[in-house]
């Protein structure tokens, strides 16, 4: 395994929101914010692609970002950031109630000001790309230079992204991270690996397929898919932890297979401490590097 020295910046696009727990504890969360915080903890350079609003949550989020050393680059003057309320359901389980805010509003003019170099990596989830609110992001993302590396995590929204979007991404250096059901939704039914290889070949994209009991496979259109991790993958969904490991490896200039292997090991390290909000150290995540 190569030495880990992250040098390529990662533009993290997505949401930073307020979170209010049952105990009335208030904190800053959101998938993009959590990924950015974890990357910075691992000393990976991050570019802030998270909109910050003008209300109480916006002020709290900006203060948290300043403490992290993450300058605010996208501002919204008319809206506050949204919040996630964690409530108890009738069966005693917790449910999430999302009140969206400025993190769902994207502006082409502001996006064009983000500082990108040819080495910049881009992370974005499907939640940000769908619907009318995601139009500006979809347009911006598909107009980037083809050699701009993009990690797109469609998640459960994969069925809401039409073929035109993926056609516009064709021949770009884009990675799609999918679980089994998402791979089937995007690529078709039948043999899941054959369908993934066919989609990857037709679009000249790379698919990272997390196939639960069948492990993790890399499909880039070659005749043979490459198995990165065998056996059962406990976290079959594209988790934040796995994204962090993948982006960290790519930032260090590792090959995609090496970065995917690292992503799986980082996710396993996180999974060893379920419920922990602490980011594992570099030594824990990269014990053999």
mmCIF file of C-alpha atoms in Angstrom:
data_model
loop_
_atom_site.group_PDB
_atom_site.id
_atom_site.type_symbol
_atom_site.label_atom_id
_atom_site.label_comp_id
_atom_site.label_asym_id
_atom_site.label_seq_id
_atom_site.Cartn_x
_atom_site.Cartn_y
_atom_site.Cartn_z
ATOM 1 C CA UNK A 1 0.000 0.000 0.000
ATOM 2 C CA UNK A 2 1.220 3.494 -0.842
ATOM 3 C CA UNK A 3 2.182 6.116 1.717
ATOM 4 C CA UNK A 4 -0.812 8.190 2.791
ATOM 5 C CA UNK A 5 -0.216 11.874 2.091
ATOM 6 C CA UNK A 6 -3.395 13.670 1.062
ATOM 7 C CA UNK A 7 -2.636 16.579 -1.256
ATOM 8 C CA UNK A 8 -5.529 16.841 -3.705
ATOM 9 C CA UNK A 9 -8.327 19.066 -2.360
ATOM 10 C CA UNK A 10 -11.850 17.671 -2.020
ATOM 11 C CA UNK A 11 -14.787 19.944 -2.821
ATOM 12 C CA UNK A 12 -17.588 18.708 -0.549
ATOM 13 C CA UNK A 13 -20.952 19.793 -1.972
ATOM 14 C CA UNK A 14 -24.084 19.313 0.068
ATOM 15 C CA UNK A 15 -25.834 20.127 3.288
ATOM 16 C CA UNK A 16 -24.848 21.486 6.648
ATOM 17 C CA UNK A 17 -27.912 21.560 8.910
ATOM 18 C CA UNK A 18 -28.900 21.879 12.521
ATOM 19 C CA UNK A 19 -29.822 18.761 14.471
ATOM 20 C CA UNK A 20 -32.074 18.757 17.522
ATOM 21 C CA UNK A 21 -32.225 15.499 19.490
ATOM 22 C CA UNK A 22 -34.900 14.223 21.860
ATOM 23 C CA UNK A 23 -32.826 15.562 24.715
ATOM 24 C CA UNK A 24 -32.969 19.012 23.090
ATOM 25 C CA UNK A 25 -29.269 18.745 22.409
ATOM 26 C CA UNK A 26 -28.400 20.962 19.452
ATOM 27 C CA UNK A 27 -25.500 20.260 17.114
ATOM 28 C CA UNK A 28 -24.383 20.706 13.527
ATOM 29 C CA UNK A 29 -24.828 17.791 11.149
ATOM 30 C CA UNK A 30 -25.713 16.923 7.592
ATOM 31 C CA UNK A 31 -24.028 14.324 5.403
ATOM 32 C CA UNK A 32 -21.724 16.764 3.615
ATOM 33 C CA UNK A 33 -20.747 18.483 6.862
ATOM 34 C CA UNK A 34 -19.947 15.163 8.542
ATOM 35 C CA UNK A 35 -17.826 14.073 5.586
ATOM 36 C CA UNK A 36 -15.960 17.391 5.474
ATOM 37 C CA UNK A 37 -15.269 17.239 9.223
ATOM 38 C CA UNK A 38 -13.974 13.664 8.979
ATOM 39 C CA UNK A 39 -11.745 14.472 6.010
ATOM 40 C CA UNK A 40 -10.213 17.447 7.808
ATOM 41 C CA UNK A 41 -9.649 15.283 10.888
ATOM 42 C CA UNK A 42 -7.639 12.978 8.622
ATOM 43 C CA UNK A 43 -5.721 15.994 7.278
ATOM 44 C CA UNK A 44 -7.300 15.883 3.837
ATOM 45 C CA UNK A 45 -7.628 19.387 2.291
ATOM 46 C CA UNK A 46 -11.293 20.371 1.916
ATOM 47 C CA UNK A 47 -13.069 23.063 -0.117
ATOM 48 C CA UNK A 48 -16.359 24.174 1.422
ATOM 49 C CA UNK A 49 -19.286 23.611 -0.959
ATOM 50 C CA UNK A 50 -22.011 23.866 1.697
ATOM 51 C CA UNK A 51 -24.436 26.819 1.563
ATOM 52 C CA UNK A 52 -24.716 28.851 4.767
ATOM 53 C CA UNK A 53 -27.821 30.900 5.531
ATOM 54 C CA UNK A 54 -28.534 34.065 7.472
ATOM 55 C CA UNK A 55 -30.457 32.792 10.542
ATOM 56 C CA UNK A 56 -29.565 31.279 13.885
ATOM 57 C CA UNK A 57 -28.550 27.937 12.386
ATOM 58 C CA UNK A 58 -26.510 29.679 9.712
ATOM 59 C CA UNK A 59 -24.610 31.616 12.378
ATOM 60 C CA UNK A 60 -23.972 28.428 14.373
ATOM 61 C CA UNK A 61 -22.830 26.558 11.277
ATOM 62 C CA UNK A 62 -20.488 29.349 10.228
ATOM 63 C CA UNK A 63 -18.981 29.467 13.729
ATOM 64 C CA UNK A 64 -18.412 25.695 13.625
ATOM 65 C CA UNK A 65 -16.829 25.950 10.176
ATOM 66 C CA UNK A 66 -14.553 28.766 11.302
ATOM 67 C CA UNK A 67 -13.430 26.649 14.244
ATOM 68 C CA UNK A 68 -12.596 23.861 11.780
ATOM 69 C CA UNK A 69 -10.660 26.278 9.563
ATOM 70 C CA UNK A 70 -13.188 25.929 6.751
ATOM 71 C CA UNK A 71 -14.055 29.307 5.133
ATOM 72 C CA UNK A 72 -17.642 29.824 3.954
ATOM 73 C CA UNK A 73 -17.780 30.175 0.158
ATOM 74 C CA UNK A 74 -21.525 29.841 -0.552
ATOM 75 C CA UNK A 75 -23.970 32.144 1.229
ATOM 76 C CA UNK A 76 -27.736 32.566 1.086
ATOM 77 C CA UNK A 77 -29.032 35.960 2.114
ATOM 78 C CA UNK A 78 -32.744 35.179 2.395
ATOM 79 C CA UNK A 79 -32.947 31.788 4.125
ATOM 80 C CA UNK A 80 -31.551 30.013 7.153
ATOM 81 C CA UNK A 81 -30.113 26.510 7.056
ATOM 82 C CA UNK A 82 -32.552 23.675 7.620
ATOM 83 C CA UNK A 83 -32.793 21.411 10.616
ATOM 84 C CA UNK A 84 -33.391 17.778 11.465
ATOM 85 C CA UNK A 85 -35.668 17.073 14.414
ATOM 86 C CA UNK A 86 -35.227 13.671 16.039
ATOM 87 C CA UNK A 87 -38.575 12.657 17.518
ATOM 88 C CA UNK A 88 -39.998 9.557 19.190
ATOM 89 C CA UNK A 89 -42.609 7.524 17.318
ATOM 90 C CA UNK A 90 -45.500 5.597 18.869
ATOM 91 C CA UNK A 91 -43.445 2.368 18.889
ATOM 92 C CA UNK A 92 -40.609 4.023 20.785
ATOM 93 C CA UNK A 93 -38.243 4.324 17.829
ATOM 94 C CA UNK A 94 -36.724 7.626 16.772
ATOM 95 C CA UNK A 95 -37.907 9.289 13.574
ATOM 96 C CA UNK A 96 -36.291 12.121 11.665
ATOM 97 C CA UNK A 97 -38.290 15.168 10.629
ATOM 98 C CA UNK A 98 -36.410 17.316 8.126
ATOM 99 C CA UNK A 99 -37.198 21.006 7.751
ATOM 100 C CA UNK A 100 -35.212 22.051 4.655
ATOM 101 C CA UNK A 101 -33.476 25.389 4.296
ATOM 102 C CA UNK A 102 -30.931 27.133 2.110
ATOM 103 C CA UNK A 103 -28.899 23.928 1.673
ATOM 104 C CA UNK A 104 -31.489 22.904 -0.933
ATOM 105 C CA UNK A 105 -31.038 26.098 -2.958
ATOM 106 C CA UNK A 106 -28.242 26.178 -5.552
ATOM 107 C CA UNK A 107 -27.112 29.121 -7.645
ATOM 108 C CA UNK A 108 -25.186 28.709 -10.909
ATOM 109 C CA UNK A 109 -23.403 32.024 -10.478
ATOM 110 C CA UNK A 110 -22.184 31.093 -6.989
ATOM 111 C CA UNK A 111 -21.162 27.597 -8.080
ATOM 112 C CA UNK A 112 -19.020 29.118 -10.825
ATOM 113 C CA UNK A 113 -16.963 30.966 -8.185
ATOM 114 C CA UNK A 114 -15.835 27.814 -6.372
ATOM 115 C CA UNK A 115 -12.044 27.464 -6.607
ATOM 116 C CA UNK A 116 -11.298 24.395 -8.721
ATOM 117 C CA UNK A 117 -8.044 23.091 -10.104
ATOM 118 C CA UNK A 118 -7.528 20.070 -12.345
ATOM 119 C CA UNK A 119 -6.615 18.072 -9.209
ATOM 120 C CA UNK A 120 -9.750 18.958 -7.245
ATOM 121 C CA UNK A 121 -11.967 15.999 -6.321
ATOM 122 C CA UNK A 122 -15.712 16.544 -6.053
ATOM 123 C CA UNK A 123 -18.145 14.776 -3.716
ATOM 124 C CA UNK A 124 -21.924 15.045 -3.999
ATOM 125 C CA UNK A 125 -24.923 12.928 -2.982
ATOM 126 C CA UNK A 126 -28.046 12.203 -4.987
ATOM 127 C CA UNK A 127 -30.213 14.080 -2.503
ATOM 128 C CA UNK A 128 -28.727 17.356 -3.755
ATOM 129 C CA UNK A 129 -29.134 16.517 -7.445
ATOM 130 C CA UNK A 130 -32.807 15.613 -7.824
ATOM 131 C CA UNK A 131 -35.815 17.755 -8.663
ATOM 132 C CA UNK A 132 -36.025 21.411 -9.604
ATOM 133 C CA UNK A 133 -33.767 22.412 -6.697
ATOM 134 C CA UNK A 134 -30.975 20.233 -8.095
ATOM 135 C CA UNK A 135 -31.137 21.568 -11.652
ATOM 136 C CA UNK A 136 -28.371 24.125 -11.179
ATOM 137 C CA UNK A 137 -26.113 21.503 -9.602
ATOM 138 C CA UNK A 138 -26.792 18.938 -12.337
ATOM 139 C CA UNK A 139 -26.024 21.496 -15.030
ATOM 140 C CA UNK A 140 -22.822 22.649 -13.289
ATOM 141 C CA UNK A 141 -21.654 19.105 -12.603
ATOM 142 C CA UNK A 142 -22.102 17.920 -16.187
ATOM 143 C CA UNK A 143 -20.326 20.958 -17.623
ATOM 144 C CA UNK A 144 -17.093 20.385 -15.711
ATOM 145 C CA UNK A 145 -14.015 19.237 -17.668
ATOM 146 C CA UNK A 146 -14.232 15.513 -18.384
ATOM 147 C CA UNK A 147 -11.031 14.820 -16.450
ATOM 148 C CA UNK A 148 -12.428 16.375 -13.233
ATOM 149 C CA UNK A 149 -12.782 13.450 -10.814
ATOM 150 C CA UNK A 150 -16.295 13.238 -9.323
ATOM 151 C CA UNK A 151 -17.664 10.903 -6.644
ATOM 152 C CA UNK A 152 -21.449 10.765 -6.946
ATOM 153 C CA UNK A 153 -23.422 8.852 -4.334
ATOM 154 C CA UNK A 154 -26.982 8.616 -5.731
ATOM 155 C CA UNK A 155 -28.403 6.651 -2.797
ATOM 156 C CA UNK A 156 -32.137 6.039 -2.803
ATOM 157 C CA UNK A 157 -32.563 8.951 -5.237
ATOM 158 C CA UNK A 158 -30.929 7.056 -8.115
ATOM 159 C CA UNK A 159 -34.301 6.363 -9.732
ATOM 160 C CA UNK A 160 -35.047 10.104 -9.850
ATOM 161 C CA UNK A 161 -31.955 10.870 -11.954
ATOM 162 C CA UNK A 162 -32.829 10.413 -15.620
ATOM 163 C CA UNK A 163 -30.773 8.883 -18.400
ATOM 164 C CA UNK A 164 -29.934 12.317 -19.827
ATOM 165 C CA UNK A 165 -27.999 13.159 -16.670
ATOM 166 C CA UNK A 166 -25.848 10.028 -16.881
ATOM 167 C CA UNK A 167 -25.437 10.501 -20.643
ATOM 168 C CA UNK A 168 -24.030 13.986 -19.947
ATOM 169 C CA UNK A 169 -21.550 12.401 -17.525
ATOM 170 C CA UNK A 170 -20.404 9.840 -20.118
ATOM 171 C CA UNK A 171 -16.641 9.702 -20.694
ATOM 172 C CA UNK A 172 -15.975 11.751 -17.561
ATOM 173 C CA UNK A 173 -13.818 10.654 -14.634
ATOM 174 C CA UNK A 174 -16.911 9.994 -12.525
ATOM 175 C CA UNK A 175 -17.317 7.337 -9.854
ATOM 176 C CA UNK A 176 -20.785 6.154 -8.824
ATOM 177 C CA UNK A 177 -21.109 4.410 -5.454
ATOM 178 C CA UNK A 178 -24.131 2.096 -5.273
ATOM 179 C CA UNK A 179 -25.570 -0.699 -3.170
ATOM 180 C CA UNK A 180 -27.266 -3.752 -4.677
ATOM 181 C CA UNK A 181 -30.775 -2.316 -5.056
ATOM 182 C CA UNK A 182 -29.425 0.963 -6.438
ATOM 183 C CA UNK A 183 -27.273 -0.923 -8.952
ATOM 184 C CA UNK A 184 -30.356 -2.818 -10.142
ATOM 185 C CA UNK A 185 -32.414 0.376 -10.388
ATOM 186 C CA UNK A 186 -29.739 2.107 -12.453
ATOM 187 C CA UNK A 187 -28.387 -0.741 -14.558
ATOM 188 C CA UNK A 188 -31.270 -3.186 -14.914
ATOM 189 C CA UNK A 189 -32.341 -6.561 -13.572
ATOM 190 C CA UNK A 190 -30.737 -9.959 -14.040
ATOM 191 C CA UNK A 191 -27.076 -10.672 -13.286
ATOM 192 C CA UNK A 192 -26.136 -7.616 -11.232
ATOM 193 C CA UNK A 193 -22.448 -7.588 -12.232
ATOM 194 C CA UNK A 194 -23.216 -8.100 -15.925
ATOM 195 C CA UNK A 195 -25.715 -5.235 -15.794
ATOM 196 C CA UNK A 196 -23.225 -2.987 -13.973
ATOM 197 C CA UNK A 197 -20.451 -3.772 -16.468
ATOM 198 C CA UNK A 198 -22.820 -3.040 -19.344
ATOM 199 C CA UNK A 199 -23.852 0.325 -17.896
ATOM 200 C CA UNK A 200 -20.247 1.259 -17.090
ATOM 201 C CA UNK A 201 -19.123 0.323 -20.606
ATOM 202 C CA UNK A 202 -21.958 2.191 -22.323
ATOM 203 C CA UNK A 203 -21.272 5.371 -20.359
ATOM 204 C CA UNK A 204 -17.525 4.998 -19.772
ATOM 205 C CA UNK A 205 -18.047 5.520 -16.043
ATOM 206 C CA UNK A 206 -16.791 3.595 -13.007
ATOM 207 C CA UNK A 207 -19.286 1.921 -10.677
ATOM 208 C CA UNK A 208 -18.412 0.887 -7.122
ATOM 209 C CA UNK A 209 -21.018 -1.759 -6.329
ATOM 210 C CA UNK A 210 -21.513 -2.801 -2.698
ATOM 211 C CA UNK A 211 -23.278 -6.129 -3.040
ATOM 212 C CA UNK A 212 -23.825 -7.085 0.618
ATOM 213 C CA UNK A 213 -23.108 -10.848 0.880
ATOM 214 C CA UNK A 214 -21.069 -10.757 -2.365
ATOM 215 C CA UNK A 215 -18.667 -8.025 -1.281
ATOM 216 C CA UNK A 216 -17.560 -4.888 -3.137
ATOM 217 C CA UNK A 217 -16.942 -4.860 -6.891
ATOM 218 C CA UNK A 218 -15.419 -2.320 -9.250
ATOM 219 C CA UNK A 219 -17.023 -2.144 -12.706
ATOM 220 C CA UNK A 220 -15.449 0.152 -15.280
ATOM 221 C CA UNK A 221 -16.586 -1.474 -18.500
ATOM 222 C CA UNK A 222 -13.816 -4.054 -18.713
ATOM 223 C CA UNK A 223 -14.802 -7.616 -19.513
ATOM 224 C CA UNK A 224 -14.169 -8.626 -15.899
ATOM 225 C CA UNK A 225 -15.358 -6.811 -12.796
ATOM 226 C CA UNK A 226 -12.740 -6.453 -10.063
ATOM 227 C CA UNK A 227 -13.624 -7.696 -6.583
ATOM 228 C CA UNK A 228 -12.140 -5.370 -3.970
ATOM 229 C CA UNK A 229 -13.590 -6.927 -0.817
ATOM 230 C CA UNK A 230 -14.910 -10.462 -0.546
ATOM 231 C CA UNK A 231 -17.430 -11.868 1.877
ATOM 232 C CA UNK A 232 -20.344 -10.025 3.405
ATOM 233 C CA UNK A 233 -20.247 -6.226 3.530
ATOM 234 C CA UNK A 234 -21.981 -5.338 6.785
ATOM 235 C CA UNK A 235 -22.800 -1.773 5.728
ATOM 236 C CA UNK A 236 -24.236 -2.378 2.286
ATOM 237 C CA UNK A 237 -25.309 1.220 1.782
ATOM 238 C CA UNK A 238 -22.836 3.892 0.632
ATOM 239 C CA UNK A 239 -22.051 5.177 4.108
ATOM 240 C CA UNK A 240 -20.386 8.475 4.954
ATOM 241 C CA UNK A 241 -17.467 6.526 6.419
ATOM 242 C CA UNK A 242 -16.820 4.642 3.182
ATOM 243 C CA UNK A 243 -16.993 7.904 1.213
ATOM 244 C CA UNK A 244 -14.437 9.451 3.561
ATOM 245 C CA UNK A 245 -12.012 6.570 3.051
ATOM 246 C CA UNK A 246 -12.442 6.611 -0.726
ATOM 247 C CA UNK A 247 -11.946 10.373 -0.995
ATOM 248 C CA UNK A 248 -8.932 10.232 1.321
ATOM 249 C CA UNK A 249 -7.270 7.592 -0.840
ATOM 250 C CA UNK A 250 -7.947 9.498 -4.057
ATOM 251 C CA UNK A 251 -6.649 12.700 -2.430
ATOM 252 C CA UNK A 252 -3.397 10.864 -1.729
ATOM 253 C CA UNK A 253 -3.132 9.921 -5.396
ATOM 254 C CA UNK A 254 -3.921 6.245 -4.884
ATOM 255 C CA UNK A 255 -5.471 4.184 -7.658
ATOM 256 C CA UNK A 256 -9.233 3.629 -7.558
ATOM 257 C CA UNK A 257 -8.898 -0.027 -6.424
ATOM 258 C CA UNK A 258 -6.514 1.000 -3.629
ATOM 259 C CA UNK A 259 -8.841 3.843 -2.575
ATOM 260 C CA UNK A 260 -11.868 1.518 -2.547
ATOM 261 C CA UNK A 261 -9.973 -0.974 -0.398
ATOM 262 C CA UNK A 262 -9.063 1.840 1.978
ATOM 263 C CA UNK A 263 -12.713 2.971 2.028
ATOM 264 C CA UNK A 264 -13.799 -0.482 3.152
ATOM 265 C CA UNK A 265 -11.192 -0.562 5.930
ATOM 266 C CA UNK A 266 -12.165 2.918 7.154
ATOM 267 C CA UNK A 267 -15.851 1.913 7.196
ATOM 268 C CA UNK A 268 -14.927 -1.203 9.176
ATOM 269 C CA UNK A 269 -13.024 0.916 11.708
ATOM 270 C CA UNK A 270 -16.051 3.155 12.172
ATOM 271 C CA UNK A 271 -18.323 0.140 12.408
ATOM 272 C CA UNK A 272 -16.222 -1.295 15.219
ATOM 273 C CA UNK A 273 -17.574 1.512 17.428
ATOM 274 C CA UNK A 274 -21.303 1.757 16.592
ATOM 275 C CA UNK A 275 -22.939 4.970 17.698
ATOM 276 C CA UNK A 276 -19.645 6.776 18.157
ATOM 277 C CA UNK A 277 -19.489 10.329 16.833
ATOM 278 C CA UNK A 278 -15.729 10.451 17.154
ATOM 279 C CA UNK A 279 -13.732 10.265 13.941
ATOM 280 C CA UNK A 280 -11.121 7.486 14.046
ATOM 281 C CA UNK A 281 -7.516 8.677 14.042
ATOM 282 C CA UNK A 282 -5.176 8.388 11.075
ATOM 283 C CA UNK A 283 -3.413 5.540 12.863
ATOM 284 C CA UNK A 284 -6.707 3.660 13.269
ATOM 285 C CA UNK A 285 -7.822 4.241 9.703
ATOM 286 C CA UNK A 286 -4.450 3.612 8.085
ATOM 287 C CA UNK A 287 -2.662 1.122 10.362
ATOM 288 C CA UNK A 288 -0.585 -0.401 7.569
ATOM 289 C CA UNK A 289 0.268 2.774 5.652
#
